[in-house]
């Protein structure tokens, strides 16, 4: 039986409390891939793709996105920093790059830090719209034993109060009481998600204005706070107003056949680069972002009939906003020239059960995009690891298919259903060490690169 692509086969602990080491792919161009059922039967065109993929370069880009920049929430300075990084990288590869701006709502966010907290996690938190914004506050973490204000400890003056909920609670009255007793901030929680899901960081909903900051932490952050119970916890807050998000767009004209770039069809490889609040977004969707960057590097000078386009979408996590904005700017003629869109969202998880590569279509129907990916899977020996075309939206391919353009979304997920996502999904531990398999990410690059090149040559 072929070996599975599992986290345990890819990560080795360097020691207690130390970061894990990422194992890099080490197969030859014609070699058997992990978990493949047969040796590859690659065309010479395929070999032009797979022989040039650099896993180390891809990992370096991912480290910059998810570790140096970190949380990249819609419209924030960090998301804008990521857009600049992507723009500069694509320019270094020889592309003319456009930043396509669009407005998004104001953002209220916070970040926690303190003694004993695991700095490998993301500590971004959401801030309640009806809570105060106070720059930076510091105090010991104190637990509220119930939702009753009368049960609050007397010693909350100068403290940050956290309520660990066991169900649905309106915490407005408790937060008001904490403020009246001198607390400097209030931390709300959610009940745990049902495995494998984990509750995400969130912006709490208050029924009245509260005079102190009120923030919402995710499940992983909650347990890390309970374990550390820091004597000095710091909450830093920001209100971002009049904010802008960006799509990062690069293209290269087709080199084969007659006709100008304006008259040729377009083949696009894309992903979103933003993350949710409270997540570094290594897999979601740093993995798809760096796949797009690496294929842009490899394919820059390959001869194709269609124009090649590489797009990184902003603000996907708040409703596919960037991709839908891009589509809304295309006129009828431009839409008719979209030959296919290969969207990549969560293509590198190391979660053991995520052994199926899902071929997803918003309308559930086969099209030229998913046909080329399945054909590439056959040539790479991976077809049995891949789903048939399966109906599912909720990523940027939906924006294109809603308007009749061929598109597909591709992702490693649990075998039983595309809804079976890894525990790190939208969580503080969506980090490289906890949630990235460079083997799966490299296989994804091979599949999409071979498929997109095949479609662009037609």
Coordinates of C-alpha atoms in Angstrom, one line a residue, residues 61-312:
X61 CA 7.5 33.0 0.7
X62 CA 5.0 31.3 3.1
X63 CA 7.2 32.1 6.1
X64 CA 7.1 35.8 5.1
X65 CA 3.4 35.8 4.8
X66 CA 2.4 33.8 7.8
X67 CA 5.2 34.6 10.2
X68 CA 6.8 37.9 9.3
X69 CA 3.4 39.5 8.4
X70 CA 1.1 37.2 10.2
X71 CA -2.6 37.9 10.5
X72 CA -3.8 39.6 7.3
X73 CA -7.4 40.7 8.0
X74 CA -9.4 42.5 5.3
X75 CA -8.3 46.1 4.8
X76 CA -5.8 46.3 7.6
X77 CA -2.2 47.5 7.3
X78 CA -1.0 43.9 7.5
X79 CA -3.2 42.9 4.6
X80 CA -1.8 45.9 2.7
X81 CA 1.7 44.9 3.6
X82 CA 1.1 41.4 2.2
X83 CA -0.3 43.0 -1.1
X84 CA 3.0 45.0 -1.4
X85 CA 5.1 41.9 -0.8
X86 CA 3.1 40.0 -3.5
X87 CA 3.4 42.9 -5.9
X88 CA 7.1 43.2 -5.4
X89 CA 7.7 39.4 -5.8
X90 CA 5.7 39.3 -9.1
X91 CA 7.6 42.3 -10.4
X92 CA 10.9 40.6 -9.6
X93 CA 9.7 37.7 -11.7
X94 CA 9.3 40.1 -14.6
X95 CA 5.6 40.9 -14.5
X96 CA 3.8 44.2 -14.9
X97 CA 1.6 44.2 -11.8
X98 CA -1.6 46.0 -11.0
X99 CA -3.0 46.7 -7.5
X100 CA -6.7 46.9 -7.9
X101 CA -8.2 48.8 -4.9
X102 CA -11.7 48.6 -3.4
X103 CA -13.1 50.0 -0.2
X104 CA -14.1 47.8 2.8
X105 CA -15.8 48.7 6.1
X106 CA -13.8 50.1 9.1
X107 CA -12.0 47.5 11.2
X108 CA -11.8 47.2 15.0
X109 CA -9.2 44.8 16.1
X110 CA -7.0 43.9 19.1
X111 CA -3.9 41.8 19.9
X112 CA -3.0 40.1 23.1
X113 CA 0.4 39.5 24.6
X114 CA 1.7 38.5 28.0
X115 CA 3.8 36.4 30.2
X116 CA 3.6 32.7 29.5
X117 CA 1.6 33.0 26.2
X118 CA 2.7 30.7 23.4
X119 CA 4.1 33.1 20.8
X120 CA 3.8 30.5 18.0
X121 CA 0.0 31.1 18.1
X122 CA -1.8 34.1 16.5
X123 CA -3.1 36.5 19.2
X124 CA -5.3 38.7 17.1
X125 CA -8.8 39.2 18.5
X126 CA -12.0 40.8 17.4
X127 CA -13.3 43.9 19.1
X128 CA -16.9 44.7 19.9
X129 CA -18.4 47.6 18.0
X130 CA -20.1 48.9 21.2
X131 CA -17.0 48.5 23.3
X132 CA -14.3 51.1 23.9
X133 CA -11.1 51.5 21.9
X134 CA -8.3 52.4 24.3
X135 CA -5.0 51.9 22.6
X136 CA -3.1 49.7 25.1
X137 CA -4.2 48.4 28.4
X138 CA -2.5 46.0 30.8
X139 CA -3.6 44.0 33.8
X140 CA -3.8 40.5 35.4
X141 CA -6.2 38.0 33.8
X142 CA -9.1 37.3 36.2
X143 CA -11.9 34.8 35.5
X144 CA -15.6 35.6 35.9
X145 CA -17.1 32.4 37.5
X146 CA -20.5 33.0 36.0
X147 CA -22.5 35.4 33.9
X148 CA -24.0 37.0 37.1
X149 CA -22.4 40.3 38.0
X150 CA -22.9 39.5 41.7
X151 CA -20.4 36.6 41.2
X152 CA -17.6 38.8 40.0
X153 CA -14.6 38.7 42.3
X154 CA -14.1 41.9 44.3
X155 CA -10.5 42.1 43.1
X156 CA -10.9 43.1 39.4
X157 CA -9.7 46.7 39.7
X158 CA -7.1 47.1 37.0
X159 CA -7.7 43.6 35.7
X160 CA -8.7 42.1 32.4
X161 CA -11.7 39.9 33.0
X162 CA -12.5 36.8 31.0
X163 CA -15.7 34.8 30.9
X164 CA -15.5 31.2 29.8
X165 CA -19.0 30.5 28.5
X166 CA -20.7 27.1 28.4
X167 CA -23.5 28.1 26.1
X168 CA -25.1 31.2 24.6
X169 CA -24.8 34.2 27.0
X170 CA -25.4 37.9 26.6
X171 CA -22.3 39.2 28.3
X172 CA -23.2 42.9 28.1
X173 CA -24.4 43.2 31.8
X174 CA -21.3 41.3 33.0
X175 CA -18.9 43.5 31.0
X176 CA -20.7 46.6 32.4
X177 CA -20.3 45.2 35.9
X178 CA -16.6 44.5 35.3
X179 CA -16.1 48.0 34.1
X180 CA -17.9 49.4 37.2
X181 CA -15.5 47.4 39.4
X182 CA -12.5 48.9 37.7
X183 CA -11.6 46.3 35.1
X184 CA -9.6 47.7 32.1
X185 CA -10.9 45.2 29.5
X186 CA -13.2 42.2 29.1
X187 CA -12.5 39.0 27.1
X188 CA -15.5 37.0 25.7
X189 CA -15.3 33.4 24.6
X190 CA -17.4 30.9 22.7
X191 CA -18.3 27.3 23.4
X192 CA -15.9 24.8 21.8
X193 CA -16.5 23.7 18.2
X194 CA -17.4 20.2 17.4
X195 CA -14.3 18.3 16.4
X196 CA -12.5 18.8 14.1
X197 CA -13.8 22.4 14.1
X198 CA -12.5 24.9 16.7
X199 CA -14.2 28.1 17.6
X200 CA -12.6 31.1 15.9
X201 CA -11.7 34.6 17.3
X202 CA -14.7 36.9 16.9
X203 CA -16.0 40.4 17.5
X204 CA -18.5 40.1 20.4
X205 CA -22.0 41.5 20.1
X206 CA -23.1 43.9 22.8
X207 CA -26.7 45.1 23.4
X208 CA -25.5 48.4 24.9
X209 CA -22.3 50.5 24.9
X210 CA -19.7 49.4 27.3
X211 CA -17.0 51.8 28.6
X212 CA -14.1 49.3 28.4
X213 CA -12.7 47.3 25.4
X214 CA -14.6 44.0 24.8
X215 CA -12.8 41.5 22.7
X216 CA -13.5 37.9 21.5
X217 CA -10.9 35.1 21.5
X218 CA -10.9 31.7 19.7
X219 CA -10.9 28.3 21.2
X220 CA -7.1 27.7 21.0
X221 CA -6.5 31.2 22.4
X222 CA -8.9 30.6 25.3
X223 CA -7.2 27.4 26.5
X224 CA -3.8 29.0 26.1
X225 CA -4.9 31.9 28.3
X226 CA -6.4 29.5 30.9
X227 CA -3.1 27.5 31.0
X228 CA -0.9 30.6 31.4
X229 CA -3.3 32.8 33.5
X230 CA -0.8 35.7 32.9
X231 CA -0.3 38.1 35.8
X232 CA 0.3 40.8 33.2
X233 CA -1.8 40.5 30.1
X234 CA -1.6 43.3 27.5
X235 CA -4.4 44.2 25.0
X236 CA -3.4 46.5 22.2
X237 CA -6.2 47.9 20.0
X238 CA -6.7 49.6 16.7
X239 CA -9.6 51.3 14.9
X240 CA -8.8 51.3 11.2
X241 CA -11.0 53.8 9.3
X242 CA -11.4 54.6 5.6
X243 CA -9.7 51.4 4.7
X244 CA -8.8 49.8 1.4
X245 CA -8.2 46.2 0.3
X246 CA -6.4 45.2 -2.9
X247 CA -6.4 42.6 -5.6
X248 CA -2.9 41.9 -6.9
X249 CA -3.0 41.1 -10.7
X250 CA -0.2 40.0 -13.0
X251 CA -0.3 38.8 -16.6
X252 CA 1.9 37.7 -19.5
X253 CA 0.7 37.6 -23.1
X254 CA 0.5 34.4 -25.0
X255 CA 3.4 33.8 -27.3
X256 CA 2.1 31.2 -29.8
X257 CA -0.1 31.9 -32.7
X258 CA -1.4 35.2 -34.2
X259 CA -3.2 37.9 -32.4
X260 CA -2.6 40.6 -29.7
X261 CA -3.0 40.0 -26.0
X262 CA -6.3 41.9 -26.2
X263 CA -7.8 39.3 -28.6
X264 CA -6.6 36.1 -26.8
X265 CA -8.3 34.0 -24.2
X266 CA -7.1 34.2 -20.6
X267 CA -6.1 31.4 -18.3
X268 CA -5.9 32.4 -14.6
X269 CA -4.3 30.8 -11.5
X270 CA -5.4 32.5 -8.3
X271 CA -5.9 32.4 -4.5
X272 CA -6.8 34.7 -1.7
X273 CA -4.1 36.1 0.5
X274 CA -6.1 37.5 3.4
X275 CA -6.8 35.7 6.7
X276 CA -9.5 35.7 9.3
X277 CA -9.1 37.5 12.7
X278 CA -6.9 35.4 15.0
X279 CA -5.2 33.3 12.4
X280 CA -1.8 33.5 10.7
X281 CA -3.4 31.8 7.7
X282 CA -0.5 29.4 6.8
X283 CA -2.8 27.0 5.0
X284 CA -5.9 29.3 4.6
X285 CA -4.8 30.7 2.3
X286 CA -1.1 31.3 2.5
X287 CA -0.7 27.9 0.8
X288 CA -2.7 28.9 -2.2
X289 CA -1.0 32.3 -2.4
X290 CA 2.5 30.9 -2.5
X291 CA 1.4 28.2 -5.0
X292 CA 0.3 31.1 -7.3
X293 CA 3.5 32.9 -6.8
X294 CA 5.7 29.8 -7.6
X295 CA 3.7 28.9 -10.7
X296 CA 3.9 32.6 -11.9
X297 CA 7.7 32.3 -11.6
X298 CA 7.9 29.0 -13.5
X299 CA 5.4 29.9 -16.3
X300 CA 6.6 33.4 -17.0
X301 CA 8.5 32.4 -20.2
X302 CA 6.6 29.3 -21.3
X303 CA 5.0 29.5 -24.8
X304 CA 1.2 29.5 -24.7
X305 CA -1.6 30.5 -27.0
X306 CA -3.7 32.0 -24.2
X307 CA -2.6 34.9 -21.9
X308 CA -1.5 33.7 -18.5
X309 CA -2.9 35.6 -15.5
X310 CA -2.0 35.3 -11.8
X311 CA -4.3 36.9 -9.3
X312 CA -4.2 37.2 -5.5

